[in-house]
């Protein structure tokens, strides 16, 4: 088989093209569904994100826990990013993930109500990161949820210009590390 035919077949498979993009320091790579491009991301972050989404997809109690992170990632890392949508989907991802743990029996749970529950029951929440599980990690999660929830001012209208401001241009990429 001539080399040019083998090269064309390799490019069609996507394998050689990805390697060429890496070698050429391309900012973009093929999406996992091969339907387009997305920004290239650190492989370790991508693997961790895939594991988190897979875990959420396998737990029926998490509802749409895997869908929103995927949408956030796609919006943040597309060739033409949509930061507002990425931020909105990231908030929904956190809400879906926390709902089954924090307020499973509250069908109307919101990030605000879940934050309040965590504040009022701090001693009950233990995070096992590090050598000794403690409630200090839960307080950090609560603060991060509050930051995410209050950071999206574009979800409400208001009479003051500072109340409704567009979402940040690069912010969603730092909070939604999920593979496209």
PDB file of C-alpha atoms in Angstrom:
ATOM      1  CA  UNK A   1       0.000   0.000   0.000  1.00  0.00           C
ATOM      2  CA  UNK A   2       1.430   3.409  -0.916  1.00  0.00           C
ATOM      3  CA  UNK A   3       2.483   5.616   2.013  1.00  0.00           C
ATOM      4  CA  UNK A   4       0.042   8.354   1.041  1.00  0.00           C
ATOM      5  CA  UNK A   5      -2.939   5.963   1.349  1.00  0.00           C
ATOM      6  CA  UNK A   6      -1.766   4.749   4.772  1.00  0.00           C
ATOM      7  CA  UNK A   7      -1.272   8.345   5.870  1.00  0.00           C
ATOM      8  CA  UNK A   8      -4.783   9.287   4.755  1.00  0.00           C
ATOM      9  CA  UNK A   9      -6.264   6.320   6.642  1.00  0.00           C
ATOM     10  CA  UNK A  10      -4.304   7.245   9.762  1.00  0.00           C
ATOM     11  CA  UNK A  11      -5.598  10.813   9.543  1.00  0.00           C
ATOM     12  CA  UNK A  12      -9.162   9.539   9.155  1.00  0.00           C
ATOM     13  CA  UNK A  13      -8.799   7.527  12.365  1.00  0.00           C
ATOM     14  CA  UNK A  14      -7.837  10.675  14.255  1.00  0.00           C
ATOM     15  CA  UNK A  15      -4.826   9.116  15.961  1.00  0.00           C
ATOM     16  CA  UNK A  16      -2.107  10.668  13.833  1.00  0.00           C
ATOM     17  CA  UNK A  17      -3.965  13.978  13.644  1.00  0.00           C
ATOM     18  CA  UNK A  18      -4.051  14.212  17.461  1.00  0.00           C
ATOM     19  CA  UNK A  19      -0.351  13.438  17.631  1.00  0.00           C
ATOM     20  CA  UNK A  20       0.348  16.095  14.997  1.00  0.00           C
ATOM     21  CA  UNK A  21      -1.721  18.610  16.949  1.00  0.00           C
ATOM     22  CA  UNK A  22       0.233  17.816  20.114  1.00  0.00           C
ATOM     23  CA  UNK A  23       3.588  18.005  18.306  1.00  0.00           C
ATOM     24  CA  UNK A  24       2.558  21.238  16.591  1.00  0.00           C
ATOM     25  CA  UNK A  25       1.377  22.738  19.889  1.00  0.00           C
ATOM     26  CA  UNK A  26      -2.107  23.285  18.489  1.00  0.00           C
ATOM     27  CA  UNK A  27      -4.510  24.936  20.900  1.00  0.00           C
ATOM     28  CA  UNK A  28      -7.290  22.647  19.612  1.00  0.00           C
ATOM     29  CA  UNK A  29      -7.916  18.933  19.319  1.00  0.00           C
ATOM     30  CA  UNK A  30     -10.687  16.693  18.034  1.00  0.00           C
ATOM     31  CA  UNK A  31     -13.696  16.300  20.310  1.00  0.00           C
ATOM     32  CA  UNK A  32     -14.113  12.796  21.706  1.00  0.00           C
ATOM     33  CA  UNK A  33     -17.135  12.287  19.410  1.00  0.00           C
ATOM     34  CA  UNK A  34     -14.986  13.484  16.465  1.00  0.00           C
ATOM     35  CA  UNK A  35     -17.734  15.959  15.509  1.00  0.00           C
ATOM     36  CA  UNK A  36     -15.591  19.066  15.819  1.00  0.00           C
ATOM     37  CA  UNK A  37     -12.805  20.781  17.701  1.00  0.00           C
ATOM     38  CA  UNK A  38     -12.350  21.856  21.301  1.00  0.00           C
ATOM     39  CA  UNK A  39      -9.510  23.501  23.190  1.00  0.00           C
ATOM     40  CA  UNK A  40      -6.753  21.163  24.258  1.00  0.00           C
ATOM     41  CA  UNK A  41      -6.530  20.563  28.014  1.00  0.00           C
ATOM     42  CA  UNK A  42      -4.019  18.915  30.332  1.00  0.00           C
ATOM     43  CA  UNK A  43      -4.503  15.112  30.010  1.00  0.00           C
ATOM     44  CA  UNK A  44      -4.556  14.607  33.795  1.00  0.00           C
ATOM     45  CA  UNK A  45      -7.348  17.157  34.239  1.00  0.00           C
ATOM     46  CA  UNK A  46      -9.240  15.550  31.381  1.00  0.00           C
ATOM     47  CA  UNK A  47      -8.912  12.056  32.906  1.00  0.00           C
ATOM     48  CA  UNK A  48     -10.112  13.274  36.318  1.00  0.00           C
ATOM     49  CA  UNK A  49     -13.036  15.069  34.725  1.00  0.00           C
ATOM     50  CA  UNK A  50     -14.047  12.000  32.733  1.00  0.00           C
ATOM     51  CA  UNK A  51     -13.946   9.902  35.901  1.00  0.00           C
ATOM     52  CA  UNK A  52     -16.160  12.391  37.751  1.00  0.00           C
ATOM     53  CA  UNK A  53     -18.718  12.514  34.933  1.00  0.00           C
ATOM     54  CA  UNK A  54     -18.724   8.721  34.602  1.00  0.00           C
ATOM     55  CA  UNK A  55     -19.279   8.372  38.339  1.00  0.00           C
ATOM     56  CA  UNK A  56     -22.189  10.846  38.248  1.00  0.00           C
ATOM     57  CA  UNK A  57     -23.724   9.034  35.266  1.00  0.00           C
ATOM     58  CA  UNK A  58     -23.621   5.696  37.118  1.00  0.00           C
ATOM     59  CA  UNK A  59     -25.487   7.005  40.187  1.00  0.00           C
ATOM     60  CA  UNK A  60     -29.212   7.424  39.432  1.00  0.00           C
ATOM     61  CA  UNK A  61     -29.617   9.597  42.559  1.00  0.00           C
ATOM     62  CA  UNK A  62     -27.411  12.229  40.892  1.00  0.00           C
ATOM     63  CA  UNK A  63     -30.013  12.890  38.203  1.00  0.00           C
ATOM     64  CA  UNK A  64     -28.456  15.147  35.590  1.00  0.00           C
ATOM     65  CA  UNK A  65     -25.125  15.173  37.453  1.00  0.00           C
ATOM     66  CA  UNK A  66     -23.149  14.098  34.380  1.00  0.00           C
ATOM     67  CA  UNK A  67     -25.056  16.124  31.780  1.00  0.00           C
ATOM     68  CA  UNK A  68     -24.384  19.601  33.152  1.00  0.00           C
ATOM     69  CA  UNK A  69     -20.609  19.201  33.529  1.00  0.00           C
ATOM     70  CA  UNK A  70     -20.406  18.025  29.919  1.00  0.00           C
ATOM     71  CA  UNK A  71     -22.388  21.057  28.755  1.00  0.00           C
ATOM     72  CA  UNK A  72     -20.267  23.394  30.890  1.00  0.00           C
ATOM     73  CA  UNK A  73     -17.097  21.926  29.411  1.00  0.00           C
ATOM     74  CA  UNK A  74     -18.377  22.167  25.848  1.00  0.00           C
ATOM     75  CA  UNK A  75     -19.401  25.808  26.325  1.00  0.00           C
ATOM     76  CA  UNK A  76     -16.124  26.780  28.015  1.00  0.00           C
ATOM     77  CA  UNK A  77     -13.707  24.967  25.696  1.00  0.00           C
ATOM     78  CA  UNK A  78     -15.390  25.326  22.298  1.00  0.00           C
ATOM     79  CA  UNK A  79     -13.506  27.220  19.594  1.00  0.00           C
ATOM     80  CA  UNK A  80     -15.955  30.087  20.320  1.00  0.00           C
ATOM     81  CA  UNK A  81     -16.524  29.815  24.102  1.00  0.00           C
ATOM     82  CA  UNK A  82     -19.782  30.853  25.762  1.00  0.00           C
ATOM     83  CA  UNK A  83     -18.703  31.811  29.307  1.00  0.00           C
ATOM     84  CA  UNK A  84     -22.218  32.639  30.532  1.00  0.00           C
ATOM     85  CA  UNK A  85     -23.555  29.250  29.528  1.00  0.00           C
ATOM     86  CA  UNK A  86     -20.487  27.482  30.914  1.00  0.00           C
ATOM     87  CA  UNK A  87     -20.942  29.204  34.265  1.00  0.00           C
ATOM     88  CA  UNK A  88     -24.667  28.467  34.328  1.00  0.00           C
ATOM     89  CA  UNK A  89     -24.111  24.784  33.547  1.00  0.00           C
ATOM     90  CA  UNK A  90     -21.323  24.566  36.152  1.00  0.00           C
ATOM     91  CA  UNK A  91     -23.732  25.855  38.799  1.00  0.00           C
ATOM     92  CA  UNK A  92     -26.346  23.310  37.714  1.00  0.00           C
ATOM     93  CA  UNK A  93     -23.710  20.562  37.883  1.00  0.00           C
ATOM     94  CA  UNK A  94     -22.858  21.467  41.475  1.00  0.00           C
ATOM     95  CA  UNK A  95     -26.554  21.690  42.317  1.00  0.00           C
ATOM     96  CA  UNK A  96     -27.263  18.242  40.824  1.00  0.00           C
ATOM     97  CA  UNK A  97     -24.276  16.677  42.593  1.00  0.00           C
ATOM     98  CA  UNK A  98     -25.093  18.220  45.977  1.00  0.00           C
ATOM     99  CA  UNK A  99     -28.845  17.650  45.899  1.00  0.00           C
ATOM    100  CA  UNK A 100     -28.675  13.881  46.439  1.00  0.00           C
ATOM    101  CA  UNK A 101     -26.311  14.332  49.372  1.00  0.00           C
ATOM    102  CA  UNK A 102     -27.474  17.502  51.096  1.00  0.00           C
ATOM    103  CA  UNK A 103     -31.249  17.722  50.531  1.00  0.00           C
ATOM    104  CA  UNK A 104     -32.435  14.520  48.893  1.00  0.00           C
ATOM    105  CA  UNK A 105     -36.010  14.839  50.174  1.00  0.00           C
ATOM    106  CA  UNK A 106     -36.446  18.498  49.207  1.00  0.00           C
ATOM    107  CA  UNK A 107     -37.734  18.536  45.624  1.00  0.00           C
ATOM    108  CA  UNK A 108     -37.383  22.344  45.553  1.00  0.00           C
ATOM    109  CA  UNK A 109     -33.786  22.428  46.786  1.00  0.00           C
ATOM    110  CA  UNK A 110     -31.632  25.257  45.444  1.00  0.00           C
ATOM    111  CA  UNK A 111     -27.953  26.027  45.897  1.00  0.00           C
ATOM    112  CA  UNK A 112     -28.997  28.613  48.485  1.00  0.00           C
ATOM    113  CA  UNK A 113     -31.078  26.151  50.512  1.00  0.00           C
ATOM    114  CA  UNK A 114     -28.319  23.525  50.359  1.00  0.00           C
ATOM    115  CA  UNK A 115     -25.720  26.034  51.528  1.00  0.00           C
ATOM    116  CA  UNK A 116     -27.993  26.933  54.449  1.00  0.00           C
ATOM    117  CA  UNK A 117     -28.404  23.255  55.387  1.00  0.00           C
ATOM    118  CA  UNK A 118     -24.629  22.773  55.303  1.00  0.00           C
ATOM    119  CA  UNK A 119     -24.106  25.880  57.447  1.00  0.00           C
ATOM    120  CA  UNK A 120     -26.633  24.706  60.038  1.00  0.00           C
ATOM    121  CA  UNK A 121     -25.333  21.137  60.235  1.00  0.00           C
ATOM    122  CA  UNK A 122     -21.552  21.574  59.875  1.00  0.00           C
ATOM    123  CA  UNK A 123     -20.663  18.896  62.414  1.00  0.00           C
ATOM    124  CA  UNK A 124     -22.449  16.264  60.333  1.00  0.00           C
ATOM    125  CA  UNK A 125     -20.363  16.852  57.178  1.00  0.00           C
ATOM    126  CA  UNK A 126     -16.974  15.185  56.957  1.00  0.00           C
ATOM    127  CA  UNK A 127     -14.697  15.307  53.931  1.00  0.00           C
ATOM    128  CA  UNK A 128     -12.111  12.562  53.587  1.00  0.00           C
ATOM    129  CA  UNK A 129      -9.409  14.397  51.694  1.00  0.00           C
ATOM    130  CA  UNK A 130      -5.977  14.050  53.188  1.00  0.00           C
ATOM    131  CA  UNK A 131      -4.884  11.849  56.064  1.00  0.00           C
ATOM    132  CA  UNK A 132      -7.560  12.710  58.587  1.00  0.00           C
ATOM    133  CA  UNK A 133     -11.153  13.347  57.532  1.00  0.00           C
ATOM    134  CA  UNK A 134     -12.581  16.506  59.080  1.00  0.00           C
ATOM    135  CA  UNK A 135     -15.428  18.978  58.823  1.00  0.00           C
ATOM    136  CA  UNK A 136     -12.989  21.693  57.684  1.00  0.00           C
ATOM    137  CA  UNK A 137     -13.227  20.321  54.144  1.00  0.00           C
ATOM    138  CA  UNK A 138     -17.024  20.576  54.262  1.00  0.00           C
ATOM    139  CA  UNK A 139     -16.755  24.251  55.207  1.00  0.00           C
ATOM    140  CA  UNK A 140     -14.519  24.776  52.183  1.00  0.00           C
ATOM    141  CA  UNK A 141     -17.075  23.072  49.931  1.00  0.00           C
ATOM    142  CA  UNK A 142     -19.819  25.244  51.412  1.00  0.00           C
ATOM    143  CA  UNK A 143     -17.779  28.392  50.684  1.00  0.00           C
ATOM    144  CA  UNK A 144     -17.033  27.261  47.148  1.00  0.00           C
ATOM    145  CA  UNK A 145     -20.728  26.589  46.537  1.00  0.00           C
ATOM    146  CA  UNK A 146     -21.570  30.062  47.861  1.00  0.00           C
ATOM    147  CA  UNK A 147     -18.937  31.662  45.625  1.00  0.00           C
ATOM    148  CA  UNK A 148     -20.303  29.864  42.574  1.00  0.00           C
ATOM    149  CA  UNK A 149     -23.928  30.625  43.450  1.00  0.00           C
ATOM    150  CA  UNK A 150     -23.454  34.318  44.204  1.00  0.00           C
ATOM    151  CA  UNK A 151     -20.962  34.822  41.377  1.00  0.00           C
ATOM    152  CA  UNK A 152     -23.526  34.453  38.609  1.00  0.00           C
ATOM    153  CA  UNK A 153     -25.249  37.791  38.771  1.00  0.00           C
ATOM    154  CA  UNK A 154     -26.539  37.425  35.211  1.00  0.00           C
ATOM    155  CA  UNK A 155     -29.329  35.126  36.452  1.00  0.00           C
ATOM    156  CA  UNK A 156     -31.373  38.073  37.787  1.00  0.00           C
ATOM    157  CA  UNK A 157     -32.352  41.487  36.545  1.00  0.00           C
ATOM    158  CA  UNK A 158     -31.908  44.595  38.611  1.00  0.00           C
ATOM    159  CA  UNK A 159     -32.209  48.352  38.674  1.00  0.00           C
ATOM    160  CA  UNK A 160     -28.492  48.882  39.280  1.00  0.00           C
ATOM    161  CA  UNK A 161     -25.904  48.203  36.555  1.00  0.00           C
ATOM    162  CA  UNK A 162     -23.576  46.370  38.967  1.00  0.00           C
ATOM    163  CA  UNK A 163     -26.346  43.895  39.866  1.00  0.00           C
ATOM    164  CA  UNK A 164     -26.485  42.331  36.427  1.00  0.00           C
ATOM    165  CA  UNK A 165     -23.105  41.992  34.873  1.00  0.00           C
ATOM    166  CA  UNK A 166     -22.014  39.503  32.233  1.00  0.00           C
ATOM    167  CA  UNK A 167     -20.262  36.366  33.416  1.00  0.00           C
ATOM    168  CA  UNK A 168     -16.461  36.469  33.298  1.00  0.00           C
ATOM    169  CA  UNK A 169     -14.687  35.662  30.041  1.00  0.00           C
ATOM    170  CA  UNK A 170     -12.290  33.030  31.436  1.00  0.00           C
ATOM    171  CA  UNK A 171     -13.847  32.162  34.799  1.00  0.00           C
ATOM    172  CA  UNK A 172     -15.951  29.173  33.711  1.00  0.00           C
ATOM    173  CA  UNK A 173     -12.924  27.349  32.342  1.00  0.00           C
ATOM    174  CA  UNK A 174     -11.366  27.288  35.777  1.00  0.00           C
ATOM    175  CA  UNK A 175     -14.461  25.790  37.379  1.00  0.00           C
ATOM    176  CA  UNK A 176     -15.632  23.314  34.750  1.00  0.00           C
ATOM    177  CA  UNK A 177     -12.727  21.043  33.870  1.00  0.00           C
ATOM    178  CA  UNK A 178     -14.595  18.412  31.860  1.00  0.00           C
ATOM    179  CA  UNK A 179     -13.570  16.863  28.563  1.00  0.00           C
ATOM    180  CA  UNK A 180     -15.355  17.763  25.356  1.00  0.00           C
TER     181      UNK A 180
END
